Amino acid sequence: MDLISNEVKTDRALLVSVDTGEYDAQASLDELFELVESAGAEPAFSVTQNLNRPETATFVGTGKLAEIAELCREQEIDLIVADSELSPTQIRNIEKETDTRVIDRTTLILDIFAQRARSREGKLQVELAQLKYMLPRLTGKGIEMSRLGGGIGTRGPGETKLETDRRHIRRKMETLKDELKELEKHREMLRKRREKDGVITCAIVGYTNAGKSTLMNYLTNAGVLAQDKLFATLDPTSHALKLPSGITVMMIDTVGLVRRLPHHLVEAFRSTLEEAATSDIIINLCDASSEEARTHLSVTKDLLDSLGCGDTPIITVLNKCDLLQNDVIAQDFGSCIKISAKTGEGIDLLLQAIDDNLPLRMKRVKLLVPFSDAGIISEIRQKATLLNEEYVAEGISVEAVVDEILYARVVQWAVE
């Protein structure tokens, strides 16, 4: 009796790139390999063609397309992944020639996002981004579904079907936008509550797979999913961290970035990334072992600038330094902190840097409060970070971290 295997077959993928000289095509292709692996497929082969611009009809030239078709047949390729955004016509023509399913870089990233999203907001954002991407591509699908060709003998019910699909998608998009607005209002309320309570926030941002979740886990024992995959974390998480100074800050882990992330995907997750924009301190985390480390830092910096983070203290942190063969790191990184979130190396320097960049509105004070004014102590407990409290002959000795408003009220009892 034959046993039935429950193993799901892994798709063998062929990666296709057109190098026009506009960007580092090889680095982008290397990243596409990681994206394909993160999506659960096997990147078996890659093909690159140098062109002034991609072919309008077939993305690559006809000769190269014939080579790809032959490779697909010989190597049993299940999926072709283009390292660019394809038009419906290009997808249809490549599939017709190769008899192999074709997706582009954007579809791949959307698929990974759909796999990783856990929160309601994350799922809504992914669905909205997918519908935005699908809407202008309905024409191509409509031709296959309903034989809408635009000539005599091709009009009729198919056109109605296409318009119905479009209207349905637009209605669904409006519903998703309304739901997201409600969730944004809720998050804004939480943000204002944090500000009112004097909670200091520190966001970890950076390129995907830089080790943000590993760092979060090391600092706060958060138990965040940490995997060697792109976009392992999609939904932001927050956990408290007590600094050496005694001040507690809220650490926020955000979605990772990736080069050439399509604009509408950045827009879809803009509200999530704004968690970083509204933080008091930002940690720009980078994988120091990557040859593309400078590019990764630049991608993050550009996004933070676009979100209006110019006045926010940004701490540049080079992670995975334990993987470096030597301690030589290029000087053009500028001022940075070297750490290993895996081994704990350099974490003390990072914590000190966070302490040094705390908002000026927080002050550490030592007070001697007379017993007659002891009522202020309960207010300090509620509104500030109480570090030490001791009853002495002259009154109550207190050490605390307070905001400027409370400081103005207690400074009269300050001691050296």
mmCIF file of C-alpha atoms in Angstrom:
data_model
loop_
_atom_site.group_PDB
_atom_site.id
_atom_site.type_symbol
_atom_site.label_atom_id
_atom_site.label_comp_id
_atom_site.label_asym_id
_atom_site.label_seq_id
_atom_site.Cartn_x
_atom_site.Cartn_y
_atom_site.Cartn_z
ATOM 1 C CA MET A 1 0.000 0.000 0.000
ATOM 2 C CA ASP A 2 1.443 3.362 -1.076
ATOM 3 C CA LEU A 3 1.655 6.073 1.526
ATOM 4 C CA ILE A 4 0.275 9.466 0.515
ATOM 5 C CA SER A 5 2.784 12.254 1.100
ATOM 6 C CA ASN A 6 1.514 15.355 2.891
ATOM 7 C CA GLU A 7 4.498 17.410 1.806
ATOM 8 C CA VAL A 8 3.636 20.493 -0.242
ATOM 9 C CA LYS A 9 5.739 20.786 -3.372
ATOM 10 C CA THR A 10 8.019 23.819 -3.363
ATOM 11 C CA ASP A 11 7.799 25.897 -6.530
ATOM 12 C CA ARG A 12 11.044 26.117 -8.496
ATOM 13 C CA ALA A 13 11.450 29.731 -9.550
ATOM 14 C CA LEU A 14 13.375 31.346 -12.385
ATOM 15 C CA LEU A 15 14.355 34.952 -11.661
ATOM 16 C CA VAL A 16 14.478 37.364 -14.612
ATOM 17 C CA SER A 17 16.135 40.786 -14.553
ATOM 18 C CA VAL A 18 16.628 43.535 -17.138
ATOM 19 C CA ASP A 19 19.688 45.701 -16.421
ATOM 20 C CA THR A 20 19.069 49.195 -17.785
ATOM 21 C CA GLY A 21 21.782 50.827 -15.709
ATOM 22 C CA GLU A 22 19.289 52.808 -13.617
ATOM 23 C CA TYR A 23 20.146 50.907 -10.425
ATOM 24 C CA ASP A 24 22.413 48.108 -9.209
ATOM 25 C CA ALA A 25 20.673 45.226 -10.976
ATOM 26 C CA GLN A 26 22.810 42.509 -9.378
ATOM 27 C CA ALA A 27 22.155 43.754 -5.834
ATOM 28 C CA SER A 28 18.449 43.953 -6.610
ATOM 29 C CA LEU A 29 18.528 40.424 -8.044
ATOM 30 C CA ASP A 30 20.324 39.136 -4.927
ATOM 31 C CA GLU A 31 17.554 40.633 -2.844
ATOM 32 C CA LEU A 32 14.952 39.033 -5.116
ATOM 33 C CA PHE A 33 16.542 35.649 -4.301
ATOM 34 C CA GLU A 34 15.890 36.329 -0.606
ATOM 35 C CA LEU A 35 12.351 37.515 -1.308
ATOM 36 C CA VAL A 36 11.559 34.338 -3.255
ATOM 37 C CA GLU A 37 12.933 32.199 -0.421
ATOM 38 C CA SER A 38 10.916 34.200 2.119
ATOM 39 C CA ALA A 39 7.790 33.552 0.061
ATOM 40 C CA GLY A 40 8.416 29.802 0.309
ATOM 41 C CA ALA A 41 9.715 29.070 -3.204
ATOM 42 C CA GLU A 42 13.100 27.812 -4.411
ATOM 43 C CA PRO A 43 15.090 30.329 -6.507
ATOM 44 C CA ALA A 44 16.627 27.771 -8.895
ATOM 45 C CA PHE A 45 18.051 29.921 -11.715
ATOM 46 C CA SER A 46 18.366 33.545 -12.770
ATOM 47 C CA VAL A 47 18.613 35.263 -16.141
ATOM 48 C CA THR A 48 19.762 38.851 -16.727
ATOM 49 C CA GLN A 49 19.653 40.815 -19.977
ATOM 50 C CA ASN A 50 21.260 44.219 -20.622
ATOM 51 C CA LEU A 51 18.829 46.534 -22.408
ATOM 52 C CA ASN A 52 18.366 50.287 -22.702
ATOM 53 C CA ARG A 53 14.807 49.732 -21.518
ATOM 54 C CA PRO A 54 12.567 46.683 -21.028
ATOM 55 C CA GLU A 55 10.704 45.444 -24.100
ATOM 56 C CA THR A 56 7.143 46.793 -24.078
ATOM 57 C CA ALA A 57 5.541 43.514 -25.099
ATOM 58 C CA THR A 58 7.760 40.851 -23.499
ATOM 59 C CA PHE A 59 9.996 42.610 -20.892
ATOM 60 C CA VAL A 60 13.072 40.804 -22.332
ATOM 61 C CA GLY A 61 14.049 40.438 -25.983
ATOM 62 C CA THR A 62 12.477 37.706 -28.118
ATOM 63 C CA GLY A 63 15.721 35.733 -28.275
ATOM 64 C CA LYS A 64 16.164 35.842 -24.496
ATOM 65 C CA LEU A 65 12.500 34.887 -24.052
ATOM 66 C CA ALA A 66 13.064 31.782 -26.195
ATOM 67 C CA GLU A 67 16.041 30.874 -23.957
ATOM 68 C CA ILE A 68 13.853 31.325 -20.869
ATOM 69 C CA ALA A 69 11.159 29.100 -22.377
ATOM 70 C CA GLU A 70 13.719 26.370 -23.071
ATOM 71 C CA LEU A 71 15.154 26.674 -19.553
ATOM 72 C CA CYS A 72 11.669 26.367 -18.052
ATOM 73 C CA ARG A 73 11.059 23.131 -19.957
ATOM 74 C CA GLU A 74 14.460 21.589 -19.235
ATOM 75 C CA GLN A 75 14.626 22.487 -15.542
ATOM 76 C CA GLU A 76 10.933 21.989 -14.680
ATOM 77 C CA ILE A 77 10.451 25.607 -13.614
ATOM 78 C CA ASP A 78 7.078 26.294 -11.954
ATOM 79 C CA LEU A 79 7.291 30.066 -11.627
ATOM 80 C CA ILE A 80 8.960 33.012 -13.354
ATOM 81 C CA VAL A 81 9.611 36.064 -11.159
ATOM 82 C CA ALA A 82 10.507 39.356 -12.870
ATOM 83 C CA ASP A 83 12.621 41.827 -10.892
ATOM 84 C CA SER A 84 10.424 44.723 -12.042
ATOM 85 C CA GLU A 85 6.767 45.622 -12.210
ATOM 86 C CA LEU A 86 5.191 44.031 -15.303
ATOM 87 C CA SER A 87 2.202 45.113 -17.354
ATOM 88 C CA PRO A 88 -0.694 42.691 -17.958
ATOM 89 C CA THR A 89 0.423 42.424 -21.594
ATOM 90 C CA GLN A 90 3.970 41.467 -20.615
ATOM 91 C CA ILE A 91 2.736 38.834 -18.172
ATOM 92 C CA ARG A 92 0.344 37.359 -20.729
ATOM 93 C CA ASN A 93 2.977 37.233 -23.505
ATOM 94 C CA ILE A 94 5.662 35.668 -21.293
ATOM 95 C CA GLU A 95 3.223 33.053 -19.981
ATOM 96 C CA LYS A 96 2.085 32.238 -23.528
ATOM 97 C CA GLU A 97 5.656 31.762 -24.731
ATOM 98 C CA THR A 98 6.962 29.813 -21.729
ATOM 99 C CA ASP A 99 3.808 28.011 -20.579
ATOM 100 C CA THR A 100 4.850 29.002 -17.033
ATOM 101 C CA ARG A 101 3.140 31.151 -14.429
ATOM 102 C CA VAL A 102 4.613 34.682 -14.211
ATOM 103 C CA ILE A 103 4.594 37.188 -11.351
ATOM 104 C CA ASP A 104 6.511 40.415 -10.817
ATOM 105 C CA ARG A 105 8.429 41.864 -7.868
ATOM 106 C CA THR A 106 5.421 43.772 -6.525
ATOM 107 C CA THR A 107 3.150 40.716 -6.572
ATOM 108 C CA LEU A 108 5.858 38.750 -4.738
ATOM 109 C CA ILE A 109 6.208 41.368 -1.984
ATOM 110 C CA LEU A 110 2.429 41.595 -1.638
ATOM 111 C CA ASP A 111 2.280 37.816 -1.253
ATOM 112 C CA ILE A 112 4.902 37.913 1.517
ATOM 113 C CA PHE A 113 3.027 40.751 3.213
ATOM 114 C CA ALA A 114 -0.182 38.703 3.056
ATOM 115 C CA GLN A 115 1.602 35.734 4.680
ATOM 116 C CA ARG A 116 3.125 37.844 7.477
ATOM 117 C CA ALA A 117 0.242 40.173 8.440
ATOM 118 C CA ARG A 118 -1.195 39.274 11.839
ATOM 119 C CA SER A 119 -3.028 42.346 13.138
ATOM 120 C CA ARG A 120 -6.329 43.513 11.700
ATOM 121 C CA GLU A 121 -4.737 46.719 10.477
ATOM 122 C CA GLY A 122 -1.905 44.840 8.791
ATOM 123 C CA LYS A 123 -4.352 42.563 6.976
ATOM 124 C CA LEU A 124 -6.485 45.516 5.853
ATOM 125 C CA GLN A 125 -3.417 47.357 4.565
ATOM 126 C CA VAL A 126 -2.270 44.313 2.589
ATOM 127 C CA GLU A 127 -5.712 43.784 1.061
ATOM 128 C CA LEU A 128 -5.987 47.449 0.090
ATOM 129 C CA ALA A 129 -2.538 47.388 -1.532
ATOM 130 C CA GLN A 130 -3.458 44.222 -3.457
ATOM 131 C CA LEU A 131 -6.683 45.782 -4.765
ATOM 132 C CA LYS A 132 -4.873 48.994 -5.761
ATOM 133 C CA TYR A 133 -2.397 46.881 -7.707
ATOM 134 C CA MET A 134 -5.103 44.714 -9.276
ATOM 135 C CA LEU A 135 -7.497 47.458 -10.417
ATOM 136 C CA PRO A 136 -5.539 48.839 -13.416
ATOM 137 C CA ARG A 137 -4.687 45.258 -14.432
ATOM 138 C CA LEU A 138 -8.283 44.090 -14.775
ATOM 139 C CA THR A 139 -8.316 44.919 -18.475
ATOM 140 C CA GLY A 140 -5.784 42.215 -19.247
ATOM 141 C CA LYS A 141 -7.596 39.660 -17.126
ATOM 142 C CA GLY A 142 -10.929 40.749 -18.572
ATOM 143 C CA ILE A 143 -9.775 39.902 -22.099
ATOM 144 C CA GLU A 144 -9.048 36.329 -21.055
ATOM 145 C CA MET A 145 -12.127 35.962 -18.835
ATOM 146 C CA SER A 146 -14.729 37.369 -21.176
ATOM 147 C CA ARG A 147 -13.060 37.681 -24.583
ATOM 148 C CA LEU A 148 -13.341 41.479 -24.472
ATOM 149 C CA GLY A 149 -11.189 42.496 -27.402
ATOM 150 C CA GLY A 150 -12.553 45.840 -28.528
ATOM 151 C CA GLY A 151 -13.600 44.728 -32.052
ATOM 152 C CA ILE A 152 -16.719 43.497 -33.837
ATOM 153 C CA GLY A 153 -18.065 40.307 -32.321
ATOM 154 C CA THR A 154 -16.278 40.785 -29.026
ATOM 155 C CA ARG A 155 -18.591 43.236 -27.266
ATOM 156 C CA GLY A 156 -21.444 42.191 -25.013
ATOM 157 C CA PRO A 157 -21.718 40.649 -21.564
ATOM 158 C CA GLY A 158 -17.941 40.638 -21.104
ATOM 159 C CA GLU A 159 -17.795 44.411 -20.891
ATOM 160 C CA THR A 160 -20.493 44.445 -18.222
ATOM 161 C CA LYS A 161 -18.590 41.805 -16.259
ATOM 162 C CA LEU A 162 -15.403 43.883 -16.390
ATOM 163 C CA GLU A 163 -17.151 47.048 -15.222
ATOM 164 C CA THR A 164 -18.904 45.086 -12.453
ATOM 165 C CA ASP A 165 -15.539 43.785 -11.255
ATOM 166 C CA ARG A 166 -14.117 47.310 -11.251
ATOM 167 C CA ARG A 167 -17.044 48.735 -9.326
ATOM 168 C CA HIS A 168 -16.849 45.907 -6.808
ATOM 169 C CA ILE A 169 -13.129 46.506 -6.258
ATOM 170 C CA ARG A 170 -13.611 50.271 -5.878
ATOM 171 C CA ARG A 171 -16.405 49.741 -3.334
ATOM 172 C CA LYS A 172 -14.248 47.271 -1.429
ATOM 173 C CA MET A 173 -11.342 49.735 -1.443
ATOM 174 C CA GLU A 174 -13.534 52.494 0.009
ATOM 175 C CA THR A 175 -14.738 50.121 2.739
ATOM 176 C CA LEU A 176 -11.159 49.174 3.602
ATOM 177 C CA LYS A 177 -10.108 52.847 3.703
ATOM 178 C CA ASP A 178 -12.969 53.645 6.099
ATOM 179 C CA GLU A 179 -11.990 50.753 8.391
ATOM 180 C CA LEU A 180 -8.356 51.830 8.334
ATOM 181 C CA LYS A 181 -9.339 55.402 9.226
ATOM 182 C CA GLU A 182 -11.148 54.107 12.306
ATOM 183 C CA LEU A 183 -8.089 52.084 13.336
ATOM 184 C CA GLU A 184 -5.875 55.130 12.729
ATOM 185 C CA LYS A 185 -8.119 57.198 15.028
ATOM 186 C CA HIS A 186 -7.762 54.542 17.716
ATOM 187 C CA ARG A 187 -3.974 54.512 17.336
ATOM 188 C CA GLU A 188 -3.903 58.316 17.455
ATOM 189 C CA MET A 189 -5.854 58.212 20.730
ATOM 190 C CA LEU A 190 -3.328 55.759 22.163
ATOM 191 C CA ARG A 191 -0.490 57.982 20.966
ATOM 192 C CA LYS A 192 -2.008 61.055 22.645
ATOM 193 C CA ARG A 193 -2.552 59.038 25.805
ATOM 194 C CA ARG A 194 1.120 58.082 25.810
ATOM 195 C CA GLU A 195 2.111 61.730 25.384
ATOM 196 C CA LYS A 196 -0.231 62.789 28.186
ATOM 197 C CA ASP A 197 1.212 60.127 30.473
ATOM 198 C CA GLY A 198 4.743 61.229 29.584
ATOM 199 C CA VAL A 199 5.652 57.903 27.944
ATOM 200 C CA ILE A 200 8.865 58.162 25.909
ATOM 201 C CA THR A 201 8.899 56.105 22.710
ATOM 202 C CA CYS A 202 11.900 54.710 20.842
ATOM 203 C CA ALA A 203 11.290 53.154 17.407
ATOM 204 C CA ILE A 204 13.564 50.578 15.786
ATOM 205 C CA VAL A 205 13.551 51.082 12.023
ATOM 206 C CA GLY A 206 15.715 49.702 9.275
ATOM 207 C CA TYR A 207 16.072 47.445 6.327
ATOM 208 C CA THR A 208 14.223 44.152 6.429
ATOM 209 C CA ASN A 209 16.207 41.313 8.025
ATOM 210 C CA ALA A 210 18.540 43.749 9.811
ATOM 211 C CA GLY A 211 17.768 42.086 13.153
ATOM 212 C CA LYS A 212 15.160 44.485 14.560
ATOM 213 C CA SER A 213 13.087 41.731 16.177
ATOM 214 C CA THR A 214 16.194 40.042 17.592
ATOM 215 C CA LEU A 215 17.246 43.347 19.156
ATOM 216 C CA MET A 216 13.734 43.892 20.547
ATOM 217 C CA ASN A 217 13.782 40.424 22.090
ATOM 218 C CA TYR A 218 17.233 40.967 23.627
ATOM 219 C CA LEU A 219 16.274 44.309 25.155
ATOM 220 C CA THR A 220 12.775 43.508 26.400
ATOM 221 C CA ASN A 221 12.285 39.714 26.318
ATOM 222 C CA ALA A 222 9.400 40.518 23.992
ATOM 223 C CA GLY A 223 9.111 37.107 22.350
ATOM 224 C CA VAL A 224 8.723 38.725 18.907
ATOM 225 C CA LEU A 225 9.041 36.369 15.923
ATOM 226 C CA ALA A 226 12.676 36.605 14.806
ATOM 227 C CA GLN A 227 13.594 34.690 11.659
ATOM 228 C CA ASP A 228 16.259 34.938 8.973
ATOM 229 C CA LYS A 229 13.599 35.990 6.459
ATOM 230 C CA LEU A 230 12.658 39.218 4.774
ATOM 231 C CA PHE A 231 9.567 40.837 6.331
ATOM 232 C CA ALA A 232 9.479 38.351 9.232
ATOM 233 C CA THR A 233 7.845 41.175 11.201
ATOM 234 C CA LEU A 234 5.085 43.124 9.499
ATOM 235 C CA ASP A 235 2.946 44.418 12.356
ATOM 236 C CA PRO A 236 4.440 46.920 14.819
ATOM 237 C CA THR A 237 4.895 45.708 18.383
ATOM 238 C CA SER A 238 5.782 47.712 21.499
ATOM 239 C CA HIS A 239 7.367 46.715 24.818
ATOM 240 C CA ALA A 240 8.746 48.587 27.815
ATOM 241 C CA LEU A 241 12.495 48.932 28.407
ATOM 242 C CA LYS A 242 14.085 50.278 31.604
ATOM 243 C CA LEU A 243 17.275 52.222 30.860
ATOM 244 C CA PRO A 244 20.359 52.387 33.112
ATOM 245 C CA SER A 245 19.200 55.846 34.255
ATOM 246 C CA GLY A 246 16.028 54.257 35.613
ATOM 247 C CA ILE A 247 13.823 55.858 32.968
ATOM 248 C CA THR A 248 11.392 53.529 31.204
ATOM 249 C CA VAL A 249 10.859 53.934 27.450
ATOM 250 C CA MET A 250 8.464 52.190 25.087
ATOM 251 C CA MET A 251 10.363 50.317 22.343
ATOM 252 C CA ILE A 252 8.519 49.967 19.023
ATOM 253 C CA ASP A 253 9.459 47.395 16.366
ATOM 254 C CA THR A 254 8.366 48.420 12.842
ATOM 255 C CA VAL A 255 7.983 46.799 9.418
ATOM 256 C CA GLY A 256 11.256 46.353 7.531
ATOM 257 C CA LEU A 257 12.165 48.309 4.419
ATOM 258 C CA VAL A 258 13.383 47.029 1.093
ATOM 259 C CA ARG A 259 15.003 48.671 -1.934
ATOM 260 C CA ARG A 260 12.699 49.683 -4.769
ATOM 261 C CA LEU A 261 9.643 49.110 -2.583
ATOM 262 C CA PRO A 262 6.757 50.118 -4.875
ATOM 263 C CA HIS A 263 5.312 53.515 -4.008
ATOM 264 C CA HIS A 264 1.792 52.268 -3.321
ATOM 265 C CA LEU A 265 3.193 49.740 -0.832
ATOM 266 C CA VAL A 266 4.987 52.526 1.033
ATOM 267 C CA GLU A 267 1.706 54.440 1.044
ATOM 268 C CA ALA A 268 -0.200 51.389 2.279
ATOM 269 C CA PHE A 269 2.063 51.051 5.296
ATOM 270 C CA ARG A 270 2.637 54.759 5.823
ATOM 271 C CA SER A 271 0.321 54.846 8.855
ATOM 272 C CA THR A 272 2.304 52.000 10.447
ATOM 273 C CA LEU A 273 5.614 53.701 9.690
ATOM 274 C CA GLU A 274 4.287 56.901 11.259
ATOM 275 C CA GLU A 275 4.764 55.121 14.593
ATOM 276 C CA ALA A 276 8.429 55.815 13.933
ATOM 277 C CA ALA A 277 7.794 59.376 12.764
ATOM 278 C CA THR A 278 6.071 60.309 16.034
ATOM 279 C CA SER A 279 8.638 58.616 18.291
ATOM 280 C CA ASP A 280 10.950 60.591 20.580
ATOM 281 C CA ILE A 281 14.018 58.615 19.484
ATOM 282 C CA ILE A 282 14.698 56.515 16.374
ATOM 283 C CA ILE A 283 17.193 53.650 16.103
ATOM 284 C CA ASN A 284 18.269 53.184 12.481
ATOM 285 C CA LEU A 285 19.402 49.550 12.568
ATOM 286 C CA CYS A 286 21.566 48.129 9.801
ATOM 287 C CA ASP A 287 23.104 44.721 9.038
ATOM 288 C CA ALA A 288 26.836 45.529 9.176
ATOM 289 C CA SER A 289 27.700 42.180 7.562
ATOM 290 C CA SER A 290 25.843 43.098 4.368
ATOM 291 C CA GLU A 291 27.788 44.481 1.425
ATOM 292 C CA GLU A 292 24.834 46.795 0.868
ATOM 293 C CA ALA A 293 24.942 48.266 4.385
ATOM 294 C CA ARG A 294 25.407 51.869 3.197
ATOM 295 C CA THR A 295 22.543 51.534 0.737
ATOM 296 C CA HIS A 296 20.311 50.107 3.454
ATOM 297 C CA LEU A 297 21.076 53.033 5.759
ATOM 298 C CA SER A 298 20.385 55.443 2.912
ATOM 299 C CA VAL A 299 17.017 53.820 2.085
ATOM 300 C CA THR A 300 15.946 54.140 5.718
ATOM 301 C CA LYS A 301 17.214 57.708 6.004
ATOM 302 C CA ASP A 302 15.315 58.786 2.871
ATOM 303 C CA LEU A 303 12.068 57.308 4.175
ATOM 304 C CA LEU A 304 12.494 58.928 7.588
ATOM 305 C CA ASP A 305 13.091 62.270 5.863
ATOM 306 C CA SER A 306 9.918 61.811 3.805
ATOM 307 C CA LEU A 307 7.983 61.161 7.022
ATOM 308 C CA GLY A 308 9.264 64.416 8.527
ATOM 309 C CA CYS A 309 11.689 62.980 11.104
ATOM 310 C CA GLY A 310 14.360 65.641 10.596
ATOM 311 C CA ASP A 311 14.228 66.953 14.163
ATOM 312 C CA THR A 312 14.019 63.533 15.848
ATOM 313 C CA PRO A 313 17.275 62.129 17.338
ATOM 314 C CA ILE A 314 18.389 59.217 15.118
ATOM 315 C CA ILE A 315 20.892 56.705 16.510
ATOM 316 C CA THR A 316 22.695 54.775 13.760
ATOM 317 C CA VAL A 317 23.367 51.212 14.914
ATOM 318 C CA LEU A 318 25.380 48.575 13.039
ATOM 319 C CA ASN A 319 24.099 45.116 13.991
ATOM 320 C CA LYS A 320 25.526 41.610 13.401
ATOM 321 C CA CYS A 321 29.073 42.807 14.078
ATOM 322 C CA ASP A 322 29.815 39.307 15.400
ATOM 323 C CA LEU A 323 29.684 38.120 11.764
ATOM 324 C CA LEU A 324 32.474 40.461 10.631
ATOM 325 C CA GLN A 325 35.880 38.887 10.034
ATOM 326 C CA ASN A 326 37.647 41.844 11.615
ATOM 327 C CA ASP A 327 36.859 45.019 13.449
ATOM 328 C CA VAL A 328 37.452 47.258 10.448
ATOM 329 C CA ILE A 329 34.321 49.148 9.472
ATOM 330 C CA ALA A 330 34.470 51.891 6.867
ATOM 331 C CA GLN A 331 34.774 55.391 8.273
ATOM 332 C CA ASP A 332 32.057 56.814 6.024
ATOM 333 C CA PHE A 333 29.347 55.284 8.194
ATOM 334 C CA GLY A 334 29.844 58.345 10.359
ATOM 335 C CA SER A 335 28.906 58.292 14.019
ATOM 336 C CA CYS A 336 27.457 54.873 14.829
ATOM 337 C CA ILE A 337 27.249 52.179 17.494
ATOM 338 C CA LYS A 338 28.410 48.621 16.760
ATOM 339 C CA ILE A 339 26.411 45.831 18.379
ATOM 340 C CA SER A 340 25.385 42.208 18.088
ATOM 341 C CA ALA A 341 21.765 41.685 19.093
ATOM 342 C CA LYS A 342 22.531 37.960 19.105
ATOM 343 C CA THR A 343 25.475 37.988 21.555
ATOM 344 C CA GLY A 344 24.752 41.235 23.413
ATOM 345 C CA GLU A 345 27.989 42.899 22.337
ATOM 346 C CA GLY A 346 27.726 46.700 22.442
ATOM 347 C CA ILE A 347 24.217 46.752 23.959
ATOM 348 C CA ASP A 348 25.480 48.791 26.932
ATOM 349 C CA LEU A 349 26.668 51.492 24.517
ATOM 350 C CA LEU A 350 23.297 51.484 22.775
ATOM 351 C CA LEU A 351 21.406 51.878 26.062
ATOM 352 C CA GLN A 352 23.671 54.766 27.027
ATOM 353 C CA ALA A 353 23.036 56.412 23.640
ATOM 354 C CA ILE A 354 19.275 56.141 24.190
ATOM 355 C CA ASP A 355 19.735 57.687 27.645
ATOM 356 C CA ASP A 356 21.819 60.508 26.142
ATOM 357 C CA ASN A 357 19.143 61.288 23.553
ATOM 358 C CA LEU A 358 16.130 61.353 25.860
ATOM 359 C CA PRO A 359 13.853 64.355 25.359
ATOM 360 C CA LEU A 360 14.971 67.404 27.300
ATOM 361 C CA ARG A 361 11.555 67.602 28.920
ATOM 362 C CA MET A 362 12.547 64.707 31.214
ATOM 363 C CA LYS A 363 14.733 65.612 34.180
ATOM 364 C CA ARG A 364 16.307 63.454 36.866
ATOM 365 C CA VAL A 365 16.062 65.114 40.281
ATOM 366 C CA LYS A 366 16.870 64.412 43.909
ATOM 367 C CA LEU A 367 14.428 65.926 46.359
ATOM 368 C CA LEU A 368 14.061 66.322 50.084
ATOM 369 C CA VAL A 369 10.340 66.855 50.658
ATOM 370 C CA PRO A 370 9.171 68.010 54.122
ATOM 371 C CA PHE A 371 6.606 65.764 55.791
ATOM 372 C CA SER A 372 4.134 68.660 55.620
ATOM 373 C CA ASP A 373 4.223 68.475 51.777
ATOM 374 C CA ALA A 374 4.191 64.676 51.497
ATOM 375 C CA GLY A 375 1.150 64.819 49.210
ATOM 376 C CA ILE A 376 3.417 65.629 46.247
ATOM 377 C CA ILE A 377 5.029 62.181 46.581
ATOM 378 C CA SER A 378 1.867 60.382 45.421
ATOM 379 C CA GLU A 379 1.745 62.673 42.381
ATOM 380 C CA ILE A 380 5.358 61.811 41.576
ATOM 381 C CA ARG A 381 4.466 58.110 41.784
ATOM 382 C CA GLN A 382 1.581 58.601 39.330
ATOM 383 C CA LYS A 383 3.137 61.000 36.820
ATOM 384 C CA ALA A 384 6.865 60.305 36.957
ATOM 385 C CA THR A 385 9.418 57.518 37.274
ATOM 386 C CA LEU A 386 10.192 57.055 40.969
ATOM 387 C CA LEU A 387 13.729 55.694 41.363
ATOM 388 C CA ASN A 388 14.199 55.838 45.106
ATOM 389 C CA GLU A 389 12.194 56.850 48.183
ATOM 390 C CA GLU A 390 13.538 56.986 51.727
ATOM 391 C CA TYR A 391 12.250 58.448 54.984
ATOM 392 C CA VAL A 392 14.895 60.500 56.844
ATOM 393 C CA ALA A 393 14.787 62.807 59.859
ATOM 394 C CA GLU A 394 14.284 65.985 57.775
ATOM 395 C CA GLY A 395 11.532 64.563 55.539
ATOM 396 C CA ILE A 396 11.225 62.220 52.527
ATOM 397 C CA SER A 397 14.277 61.758 50.311
ATOM 398 C CA VAL A 398 13.177 61.077 46.728
ATOM 399 C CA GLU A 399 15.005 60.449 43.466
ATOM 400 C CA ALA A 400 12.832 60.561 40.342
ATOM 401 C CA VAL A 401 12.644 61.346 36.643
ATOM 402 C CA VAL A 402 10.003 64.017 36.028
ATOM 403 C CA ASP A 403 8.734 66.065 33.102
ATOM 404 C CA GLU A 404 9.213 69.848 32.880
ATOM 405 C CA ILE A 405 5.746 70.622 34.230
ATOM 406 C CA LEU A 406 6.184 68.528 37.355
ATOM 407 C CA TYR A 407 9.792 69.689 37.683
ATOM 408 C CA ALA A 408 8.629 73.292 37.999
ATOM 409 C CA ARG A 409 6.493 72.270 40.983
ATOM 410 C CA VAL A 410 9.096 70.169 42.841
ATOM 411 C CA VAL A 411 12.299 72.092 42.097
ATOM 412 C CA GLN A 412 11.863 74.027 45.364
ATOM 413 C CA TRP A 413 12.815 70.834 47.220
ATOM 414 C CA ALA A 414 15.730 69.884 44.960
ATOM 415 C CA VAL A 415 19.056 69.019 46.601
ATOM 416 C CA GLU A 416 22.518 68.415 45.164
#
